Short mmCIF file of N, CA and C in Angstrom, two decimals:
data_model
loop_
_atom_site.label_atom_id
_atom_site.label_comp_id
_atom_site.label_asym_id
_atom_site.label_seq_id
_atom_site.Cartn_x
_atom_site.Cartn_y
_atom_site.Cartn_z
N UNK A 1 -19.25 0.13 -7.57
CA UNK A 1 -17.90 0.51 -7.64
C UNK A 1 -17.27 -0.54 -6.74
N UNK A 2 -15.98 -0.98 -7.02
CA UNK A 2 -15.16 -1.86 -6.35
C UNK A 2 -13.72 -1.53 -6.33
N UNK A 3 -13.05 -1.88 -5.25
CA UNK A 3 -11.75 -1.58 -5.27
C UNK A 3 -10.93 -2.81 -5.82
N UNK A 4 -9.80 -2.49 -6.58
CA UNK A 4 -9.01 -3.65 -7.41
C UNK A 4 -7.53 -3.41 -7.11
N UNK A 5 -6.85 -4.22 -6.64
CA UNK A 5 -5.46 -4.30 -6.50
C UNK A 5 -4.71 -5.03 -7.70
N UNK A 6 -3.69 -4.40 -8.28
CA UNK A 6 -3.03 -4.96 -9.40
C UNK A 6 -1.68 -5.13 -9.14
N UNK A 7 -0.96 -6.43 -9.40
CA UNK A 7 0.35 -6.49 -9.18
C UNK A 7 0.97 -6.41 -10.59
N UNK A 8 1.80 -5.54 -10.97
CA UNK A 8 2.32 -5.36 -12.27
C UNK A 8 3.77 -5.42 -12.34
N UNK A 9 4.35 -6.59 -13.00
CA UNK A 9 5.69 -6.52 -13.35
C UNK A 9 6.22 -5.71 -14.50
N UNK A 10 7.06 -4.85 -14.32
CA UNK A 10 7.53 -3.75 -15.35
C UNK A 10 9.06 -3.91 -15.39
N UNK A 11 9.49 -3.57 -16.66
CA UNK A 11 10.98 -3.34 -16.77
C UNK A 11 11.61 -2.27 -15.92
N UNK A 12 12.71 -2.57 -15.25
CA UNK A 12 13.34 -1.66 -14.34
C UNK A 12 14.21 -0.64 -15.04
N UNK A 13 13.39 0.28 -15.50
CA UNK A 13 14.05 1.36 -16.47
C UNK A 13 13.47 2.58 -16.11
N UNK A 14 14.18 3.72 -16.43
CA UNK A 14 13.86 5.05 -16.25
C UNK A 14 12.63 5.38 -16.89
N UNK A 15 11.71 6.14 -16.31
CA UNK A 15 10.64 6.61 -16.89
C UNK A 15 9.29 5.54 -16.82
N UNK A 16 9.56 4.47 -16.20
CA UNK A 16 8.46 3.43 -16.27
C UNK A 16 7.12 4.04 -15.30
N UNK A 17 7.61 4.52 -14.12
CA UNK A 17 6.63 4.97 -13.08
C UNK A 17 6.06 6.27 -13.86
N UNK A 18 6.56 7.06 -14.52
CA UNK A 18 5.90 8.10 -15.14
C UNK A 18 4.98 7.69 -16.24
N UNK A 19 5.26 6.63 -17.01
CA UNK A 19 4.41 6.18 -18.12
C UNK A 19 3.16 5.64 -17.44
N UNK A 20 3.34 4.92 -16.41
CA UNK A 20 2.17 4.19 -15.69
C UNK A 20 1.17 5.19 -15.14
N UNK A 21 1.84 6.17 -14.37
CA UNK A 21 1.10 7.09 -13.82
C UNK A 21 0.25 8.08 -14.82
N UNK A 22 1.16 8.38 -15.91
CA UNK A 22 0.57 9.21 -17.04
C UNK A 22 -0.56 8.56 -17.65
N UNK A 23 -0.56 7.31 -17.74
CA UNK A 23 -1.77 6.51 -18.38
C UNK A 23 -2.90 6.86 -17.53
N UNK A 24 -2.83 6.69 -16.29
CA UNK A 24 -3.96 7.05 -15.24
C UNK A 24 -4.37 8.52 -15.49
N UNK A 25 -3.53 9.45 -15.33
CA UNK A 25 -3.98 10.93 -15.38
C UNK A 25 -4.53 11.35 -16.80
N UNK A 26 -3.90 10.71 -17.95
CA UNK A 26 -4.57 11.15 -19.20
C UNK A 26 -5.92 10.77 -19.23
N UNK A 27 -6.28 9.63 -18.60
CA UNK A 27 -7.55 8.99 -18.86
C UNK A 27 -8.45 9.44 -17.67
N UNK A 28 -8.09 10.25 -16.85
CA UNK A 28 -8.99 10.75 -15.73
C UNK A 28 -9.15 9.79 -14.52
N UNK A 29 -8.29 8.73 -14.44
CA UNK A 29 -8.49 7.51 -13.36
C UNK A 29 -7.66 8.03 -12.09
N UNK A 30 -8.35 7.81 -11.15
CA UNK A 30 -7.59 8.11 -9.75
C UNK A 30 -6.87 6.88 -9.22
N UNK A 31 -5.69 6.97 -8.74
CA UNK A 31 -4.83 5.86 -8.18
C UNK A 31 -5.18 5.97 -6.48
N UNK A 32 -5.63 4.91 -5.86
CA UNK A 32 -5.93 5.01 -4.56
C UNK A 32 -4.58 4.74 -3.83
N UNK A 33 -3.75 3.86 -4.34
CA UNK A 33 -2.51 3.50 -3.87
C UNK A 33 -1.44 3.00 -4.84
N UNK A 34 -0.28 3.41 -4.69
CA UNK A 34 0.96 3.02 -5.59
C UNK A 34 2.03 2.72 -4.94
N UNK A 35 2.64 1.57 -5.03
CA UNK A 35 3.91 1.26 -4.52
C UNK A 35 4.72 0.51 -5.55
N UNK A 36 6.10 0.73 -5.57
CA UNK A 36 6.97 0.27 -6.54
C UNK A 36 8.27 -0.13 -5.94
N UNK A 37 8.83 -1.20 -6.36
CA UNK A 37 10.21 -1.65 -5.81
C UNK A 37 10.81 -2.78 -6.56
N UNK A 38 12.10 -2.72 -6.60
CA UNK A 38 12.76 -3.63 -7.49
C UNK A 38 12.55 -5.29 -7.07
N UNK A 39 12.58 -6.10 -7.97
CA UNK A 39 12.23 -7.57 -7.54
C UNK A 39 13.45 -8.18 -7.15
N UNK A 40 13.29 -9.53 -7.03
CA UNK A 40 14.65 -10.50 -6.84
C UNK A 40 15.55 -10.30 -7.96
N UNK A 41 14.99 -10.04 -9.27
CA UNK A 41 15.70 -9.76 -10.38
C UNK A 41 15.73 -8.41 -10.70
N UNK A 42 17.11 -7.69 -10.64
CA UNK A 42 17.06 -6.19 -10.73
C UNK A 42 16.64 -5.69 -12.23
N UNK A 43 16.59 -6.63 -13.13
CA UNK A 43 15.86 -6.00 -14.33
C UNK A 43 14.48 -5.65 -14.44
N UNK A 44 13.72 -6.27 -13.22
CA UNK A 44 12.25 -5.87 -13.04
C UNK A 44 11.84 -5.26 -11.89
N UNK A 45 10.68 -4.40 -11.85
CA UNK A 45 10.25 -3.78 -10.72
C UNK A 45 8.77 -4.19 -10.55
N UNK A 46 8.22 -4.38 -9.40
CA UNK A 46 6.90 -4.68 -9.20
C UNK A 46 6.18 -3.44 -8.60
N UNK A 47 5.04 -3.14 -9.36
CA UNK A 47 4.26 -2.29 -8.87
C UNK A 47 2.95 -2.72 -8.36
N UNK A 48 2.43 -2.18 -7.28
CA UNK A 48 1.18 -2.62 -6.81
C UNK A 48 0.16 -1.27 -6.76
N UNK A 49 -0.86 -1.35 -7.66
CA UNK A 49 -1.76 -0.42 -7.91
C UNK A 49 -2.98 -0.63 -7.48
N UNK A 50 -3.49 0.12 -6.68
CA UNK A 50 -5.04 0.02 -6.13
C UNK A 50 -5.82 1.11 -6.70
N UNK A 51 -6.93 0.68 -7.29
CA UNK A 51 -7.92 1.57 -7.93
C UNK A 51 -9.18 1.31 -7.49
N UNK A 52 -10.26 2.10 -7.64
CA UNK A 52 -11.60 1.93 -7.38
C UNK A 52 -12.26 2.52 -8.56
N UNK A 53 -13.29 1.87 -9.09
CA UNK A 53 -14.22 2.08 -10.13
C UNK A 53 -15.27 1.24 -10.46
N UNK A 54 -16.01 1.45 -11.43
CA UNK A 54 -16.87 0.57 -11.97
C UNK A 54 -16.21 -0.59 -12.84
N UNK A 55 -16.90 -1.59 -12.86
CA UNK A 55 -16.29 -2.82 -13.65
C UNK A 55 -15.61 -2.48 -14.96
N UNK A 56 -16.43 -1.78 -15.81
CA UNK A 56 -16.07 -1.25 -17.10
C UNK A 56 -14.72 -0.45 -17.08
N UNK A 57 -14.58 0.42 -16.17
CA UNK A 57 -13.41 1.18 -16.02
C UNK A 57 -12.18 0.30 -15.50
N UNK A 58 -12.40 -0.41 -14.58
CA UNK A 58 -11.37 -1.42 -14.16
C UNK A 58 -10.89 -2.34 -15.21
N UNK A 59 -11.80 -2.97 -15.99
CA UNK A 59 -11.29 -3.79 -17.26
C UNK A 59 -10.51 -2.77 -18.25
N UNK A 60 -11.00 -1.56 -18.39
CA UNK A 60 -10.20 -0.57 -19.26
C UNK A 60 -8.96 -0.32 -18.73
N UNK A 61 -8.82 -0.27 -17.64
CA UNK A 61 -7.47 0.00 -16.84
C UNK A 61 -6.46 -1.12 -17.22
N UNK A 62 -6.93 -2.21 -16.89
CA UNK A 62 -5.99 -3.43 -17.18
C UNK A 62 -5.73 -3.51 -18.49
N UNK A 63 -6.47 -3.31 -19.59
CA UNK A 63 -6.25 -3.32 -20.97
C UNK A 63 -5.26 -2.33 -21.36
N UNK A 64 -5.50 -1.03 -20.82
CA UNK A 64 -4.61 0.02 -21.08
C UNK A 64 -3.09 -0.16 -20.62
N UNK A 65 -3.22 -0.66 -19.41
CA UNK A 65 -1.75 -1.03 -18.83
C UNK A 65 -1.05 -2.08 -19.71
N UNK A 66 -1.77 -3.10 -20.00
CA UNK A 66 -1.14 -4.12 -20.89
C UNK A 66 -0.52 -3.67 -22.18
N UNK A 67 -0.90 -2.56 -22.62
CA UNK A 67 -0.42 -2.01 -23.99
C UNK A 67 0.92 -1.33 -23.72
N UNK A 68 1.02 -0.93 -22.46
CA UNK A 68 2.46 -0.24 -22.42
C UNK A 68 3.59 -1.21 -22.54
N UNK A 69 4.63 -0.68 -23.34
CA UNK A 69 5.79 -1.39 -23.59
C UNK A 69 6.71 -2.00 -22.58
N UNK A 70 6.57 -1.33 -21.29
CA UNK A 70 7.44 -1.68 -20.19
C UNK A 70 6.73 -2.70 -19.31
N UNK A 71 5.37 -2.93 -19.55
CA UNK A 71 4.77 -3.80 -18.67
C UNK A 71 4.87 -5.16 -19.18
N UNK A 72 5.49 -6.22 -18.39
CA UNK A 72 5.50 -7.52 -18.62
C UNK A 72 4.37 -8.43 -18.33
N UNK A 73 3.86 -8.14 -17.09
CA UNK A 73 2.64 -9.01 -16.78
C UNK A 73 1.84 -8.16 -15.73
N UNK A 74 0.55 -8.48 -15.78
CA UNK A 74 -0.41 -7.84 -14.87
C UNK A 74 -1.36 -8.94 -14.28
N UNK A 75 -1.64 -9.02 -12.91
CA UNK A 75 -2.39 -9.93 -12.22
C UNK A 75 -3.26 -9.03 -11.32
N UNK A 76 -4.54 -9.39 -11.28
CA UNK A 76 -5.32 -8.83 -10.02
C UNK A 76 -5.03 -9.66 -8.87
N UNK A 77 -4.92 -8.91 -7.66
CA UNK A 77 -4.84 -9.61 -6.44
C UNK A 77 -6.06 -9.69 -5.62
N UNK A 78 -6.74 -10.71 -5.85
CA UNK A 78 -8.03 -10.86 -5.18
C UNK A 78 -7.74 -10.97 -3.69
N UNK A 79 -8.83 -10.49 -2.87
CA UNK A 79 -8.42 -10.61 -1.46
C UNK A 79 -8.26 -11.99 -0.66
N UNK A 80 -9.00 -12.89 -1.37
CA UNK A 80 -9.12 -14.35 -0.96
C UNK A 80 -7.87 -15.12 -1.51
N UNK A 81 -7.10 -14.67 -2.31
CA UNK A 81 -6.02 -15.46 -2.87
C UNK A 81 -4.65 -14.59 -3.00
N UNK A 82 -4.49 -13.70 -2.20
CA UNK A 82 -3.34 -12.89 -2.11
C UNK A 82 -3.01 -12.37 -0.62
N UNK A 83 -1.96 -11.87 -0.45
CA UNK A 83 -1.52 -11.26 0.76
C UNK A 83 -1.08 -9.85 0.34
N UNK A 84 -2.02 -8.84 1.01
CA UNK A 84 -1.73 -7.46 0.77
C UNK A 84 -1.44 -6.79 2.19
N UNK A 85 -0.29 -5.87 2.22
CA UNK A 85 -0.01 -5.21 3.36
C UNK A 85 0.25 -3.73 3.21
N UNK A 86 0.29 -2.97 4.26
CA UNK A 86 0.57 -1.64 4.23
C UNK A 86 1.36 -1.25 5.58
N UNK A 87 2.20 -0.38 5.54
CA UNK A 87 2.96 0.04 6.73
C UNK A 87 2.61 1.60 6.97
N UNK A 88 2.38 1.79 8.41
CA UNK A 88 2.13 3.31 8.81
C UNK A 88 3.07 3.58 9.81
N UNK A 89 3.42 4.67 9.92
CA UNK A 89 4.21 5.35 10.95
C UNK A 89 3.10 6.34 11.66
N UNK A 90 3.08 6.26 12.94
CA UNK A 90 2.04 7.29 13.65
C UNK A 90 2.90 7.87 14.75
N UNK A 91 2.95 9.31 14.90
CA UNK A 91 3.36 10.09 15.77
C UNK A 91 2.18 10.36 16.79
N UNK A 92 2.47 10.03 18.14
CA UNK A 92 1.28 10.34 19.04
C UNK A 92 1.95 11.03 20.12
N UNK A 93 1.29 12.23 20.42
CA UNK A 93 1.57 12.97 21.75
C UNK A 93 1.16 12.13 22.99
N UNK A 94 2.27 11.98 23.95
CA UNK A 94 1.84 11.24 25.12
C UNK A 94 2.60 11.81 26.14
N UNK A 95 1.99 12.18 27.30
CA UNK A 95 2.62 12.59 28.52
C UNK A 95 3.23 11.23 29.12
N UNK A 96 4.02 11.41 30.05
CA UNK A 96 4.67 10.29 30.78
C UNK A 96 3.55 9.34 31.40
N UNK A 97 2.22 9.91 31.75
CA UNK A 97 1.35 9.12 32.31
C UNK A 97 0.51 8.49 31.25
N UNK A 98 0.41 8.98 29.90
CA UNK A 98 -0.27 8.37 28.80
C UNK A 98 0.50 7.29 28.19
N UNK A 99 1.71 7.39 28.27
CA UNK A 99 2.63 6.37 27.56
C UNK A 99 2.31 5.00 27.71
N UNK A 100 1.99 4.53 28.90
CA UNK A 100 1.54 3.09 29.22
C UNK A 100 0.29 2.78 28.34
N UNK A 101 -0.58 3.56 28.17
CA UNK A 101 -1.88 3.36 27.61
C UNK A 101 -1.49 3.28 26.09
N UNK A 102 -0.82 4.23 25.48
CA UNK A 102 -0.43 4.25 24.21
C UNK A 102 0.28 2.86 23.83
N UNK A 103 1.16 2.45 24.69
CA UNK A 103 2.02 1.29 24.45
C UNK A 103 1.24 0.03 24.62
N UNK A 104 0.07 0.16 25.48
CA UNK A 104 -0.86 -1.14 25.55
C UNK A 104 -1.60 -1.13 24.20
N UNK A 105 -2.03 -0.20 23.62
CA UNK A 105 -2.73 -0.28 22.49
C UNK A 105 -1.76 -0.82 21.24
N UNK A 106 -0.60 -0.37 21.37
CA UNK A 106 0.51 -0.84 20.40
C UNK A 106 0.68 -2.37 20.61
N UNK A 107 0.88 -2.87 21.70
CA UNK A 107 1.12 -4.21 21.98
C UNK A 107 -0.17 -5.06 21.45
N UNK A 108 -1.32 -4.63 21.73
CA UNK A 108 -2.51 -5.32 21.16
C UNK A 108 -2.26 -5.68 19.72
N UNK A 109 -1.89 -4.77 18.90
CA UNK A 109 -1.83 -4.79 17.44
C UNK A 109 -0.30 -5.24 17.01
N UNK A 110 0.52 -5.42 17.91
CA UNK A 110 1.86 -5.89 17.56
C UNK A 110 2.65 -4.62 17.08
N UNK A 111 2.16 -3.48 17.27
CA UNK A 111 2.95 -2.32 16.57
C UNK A 111 4.31 -2.20 17.38
N UNK A 112 5.16 -1.51 16.69
CA UNK A 112 6.70 -1.19 17.43
C UNK A 112 6.69 0.13 17.68
N UNK A 113 7.17 0.41 18.80
CA UNK A 113 7.65 1.76 19.30
C UNK A 113 9.06 2.07 18.67
N UNK A 114 9.20 2.85 17.70
CA UNK A 114 10.33 3.17 16.99
C UNK A 114 11.04 4.47 17.40
N UNK A 115 10.40 5.29 17.91
CA UNK A 115 10.86 6.42 18.49
C UNK A 115 10.31 7.00 19.72
N UNK A 116 11.08 7.45 20.72
CA UNK A 116 10.53 8.15 21.84
C UNK A 116 11.20 9.50 22.25
N UNK A 117 10.28 10.44 22.64
CA UNK A 117 10.85 11.65 23.07
C UNK A 117 10.13 12.06 24.26
N UNK A 118 10.36 13.21 24.90
CA UNK A 118 9.77 13.68 26.25
C UNK A 118 8.30 13.65 26.13
N UNK A 119 7.60 14.05 24.99
CA UNK A 119 6.20 14.20 24.93
C UNK A 119 5.55 13.48 23.79
N UNK A 120 6.35 12.50 23.08
CA UNK A 120 5.70 11.74 21.92
C UNK A 120 6.23 10.32 21.68
N UNK A 121 5.51 9.55 21.11
CA UNK A 121 5.95 8.27 20.66
C UNK A 121 5.78 7.99 19.24
N UNK A 122 6.65 7.37 18.39
CA UNK A 122 6.35 7.05 17.20
C UNK A 122 6.13 5.65 17.16
N UNK A 123 5.04 5.08 16.42
CA UNK A 123 4.75 3.77 16.35
C UNK A 123 4.74 3.24 14.86
N UNK A 124 5.06 1.99 14.61
CA UNK A 124 5.09 1.46 13.29
C UNK A 124 4.31 0.18 13.32
N UNK A 125 3.46 0.20 12.33
CA UNK A 125 2.54 -1.08 12.27
C UNK A 125 2.23 -1.46 10.69
N UNK A 126 2.44 -2.73 10.48
CA UNK A 126 2.23 -3.42 9.18
C UNK A 126 0.90 -4.32 9.27
N UNK A 127 0.22 -4.27 8.25
CA UNK A 127 -0.91 -5.05 8.16
C UNK A 127 -1.86 -4.78 7.17
N UNK A 128 -2.96 -5.27 7.12
CA UNK A 128 -4.10 -5.09 5.96
C UNK A 128 -4.86 -3.75 6.44
N UNK A 129 -5.59 -3.38 5.53
CA UNK A 129 -6.32 -2.08 5.72
C UNK A 129 -7.18 -2.04 7.11
N UNK A 130 -7.81 -3.01 7.18
CA UNK A 130 -8.83 -3.10 8.36
C UNK A 130 -8.12 -2.96 9.63
N UNK A 131 -6.98 -3.77 9.70
CA UNK A 131 -6.13 -3.68 10.91
C UNK A 131 -5.62 -2.45 11.20
N UNK A 132 -5.09 -1.56 10.13
CA UNK A 132 -4.59 -0.37 10.39
C UNK A 132 -5.77 0.57 10.77
N UNK A 133 -6.98 0.65 10.28
CA UNK A 133 -8.03 1.36 10.53
C UNK A 133 -8.49 1.23 12.06
N UNK A 134 -8.51 0.08 12.60
CA UNK A 134 -8.86 -0.39 13.75
C UNK A 134 -7.78 0.16 14.87
N UNK A 135 -6.47 0.19 14.35
CA UNK A 135 -5.43 0.77 15.31
C UNK A 135 -5.60 2.11 15.39
N UNK A 136 -5.82 2.91 14.37
CA UNK A 136 -5.90 4.34 14.27
C UNK A 136 -7.19 4.73 15.09
N UNK A 137 -8.26 3.96 14.94
CA UNK A 137 -9.40 4.27 15.79
C UNK A 137 -9.11 4.26 17.18
N UNK A 138 -8.40 3.25 17.55
CA UNK A 138 -8.18 3.07 19.04
C UNK A 138 -7.24 4.19 19.57
N UNK A 139 -6.45 4.71 18.69
CA UNK A 139 -5.58 5.77 19.07
C UNK A 139 -6.48 7.15 19.09
N UNK A 140 -7.70 7.09 18.79
CA UNK A 140 -8.51 8.24 18.54
C UNK A 140 -8.44 9.09 19.78
N UNK A 141 -8.36 8.66 20.99
CA UNK A 141 -8.41 9.36 22.30
C UNK A 141 -7.09 10.07 22.48
N UNK A 142 -6.05 9.86 21.74
CA UNK A 142 -4.76 10.53 21.88
C UNK A 142 -4.69 11.39 20.66
N UNK A 143 -3.52 12.36 20.84
CA UNK A 143 -3.37 13.44 19.88
C UNK A 143 -2.52 12.80 18.68
N UNK A 144 -2.93 12.37 17.81
CA UNK A 144 -2.00 11.98 16.53
C UNK A 144 -1.49 13.22 15.77
N UNK A 145 -0.27 13.51 15.91
CA UNK A 145 0.29 14.84 15.31
C UNK A 145 0.75 14.52 13.92
N UNK A 146 1.22 13.27 13.52
CA UNK A 146 1.66 12.86 12.16
C UNK A 146 1.29 11.48 11.93
N UNK A 147 1.03 11.34 10.81
CA UNK A 147 0.72 9.91 10.13
C UNK A 147 1.32 9.82 8.71
N UNK A 148 2.12 8.72 8.39
CA UNK A 148 2.55 8.47 7.06
C UNK A 148 2.21 6.99 6.76
N UNK A 149 1.79 6.78 5.38
CA UNK A 149 1.31 5.51 4.95
C UNK A 149 2.07 5.14 3.78
N UNK A 150 2.56 3.94 3.72
CA UNK A 150 3.32 3.51 2.33
C UNK A 150 2.41 3.28 1.27
N UNK A 151 1.31 2.88 1.47
CA UNK A 151 0.33 2.38 0.33
C UNK A 151 0.49 0.85 0.40
N UNK A 152 -0.43 0.22 -0.40
CA UNK A 152 -0.66 -1.35 -0.21
C UNK A 152 0.34 -1.90 -1.27
N UNK A 153 1.05 -3.08 -0.77
CA UNK A 153 1.74 -3.91 -1.74
C UNK A 153 1.32 -5.25 -1.40
N UNK A 154 1.43 -6.20 -2.39
CA UNK A 154 0.86 -7.41 -2.36
C UNK A 154 1.49 -8.53 -3.30
N UNK A 155 1.20 -9.66 -3.07
CA UNK A 155 1.70 -10.75 -3.82
C UNK A 155 0.60 -11.82 -3.67
N UNK A 156 0.49 -12.61 -4.81
CA UNK A 156 -0.58 -13.71 -4.79
C UNK A 156 -0.04 -14.91 -3.89
N UNK A 157 -0.99 -15.62 -3.23
CA UNK A 157 -0.82 -16.76 -2.48
C UNK A 157 -0.18 -17.82 -3.21
N UNK A 158 0.60 -18.80 -2.55
CA UNK A 158 1.02 -20.00 -3.24
C UNK A 158 2.31 -19.74 -3.95
N UNK A 159 2.68 -21.00 -4.61
CA UNK A 159 4.00 -20.95 -5.21
C UNK A 159 4.11 -20.22 -6.55
N UNK A 160 3.09 -20.01 -7.18
CA UNK A 160 2.93 -19.26 -8.50
C UNK A 160 3.40 -17.88 -8.27
N UNK A 161 3.93 -17.27 -9.43
CA UNK A 161 4.47 -15.96 -9.28
C UNK A 161 4.51 -15.31 -10.74
N UNK A 162 4.60 -14.05 -10.72
CA UNK A 162 4.68 -13.36 -12.15
C UNK A 162 6.02 -13.49 -12.76
N UNK A 163 5.81 -13.58 -14.11
CA UNK A 163 7.01 -13.77 -15.11
C UNK A 163 6.72 -14.92 -15.96
#
């Protein structure tokens, strides 16, 4: 089993997300992560879909996606030739005495403090999955009350682009 990230250029029209997600659900494939946003050209959106499976299944997913009418181009984002990132927001309970320790961990990872209350801090961090996992692990001694993840988004390295 391996994980694969796909960058998919699609028409920016109503129902595209539903059709792509429907393809996965109809065939019993699980989506690990899905992000979608409009591109520099408002006629197109870019989806980053992360899936895990056997090689035969991953090939089948690419073939089935390419058959959808709204899909313009699909490329796999190999880890050595692309930049993939994820954003997390983490709410951590912290007394006045604990704040300095939480902020020290945040500084190590270049996380931003985006909200402060009497007994909690909210931190924002962007990076690859390994960085985010290490950050969460270091916060393990503190009480994490909420955590939200955006899912992975990515682009191939270099001057080349989809289209």
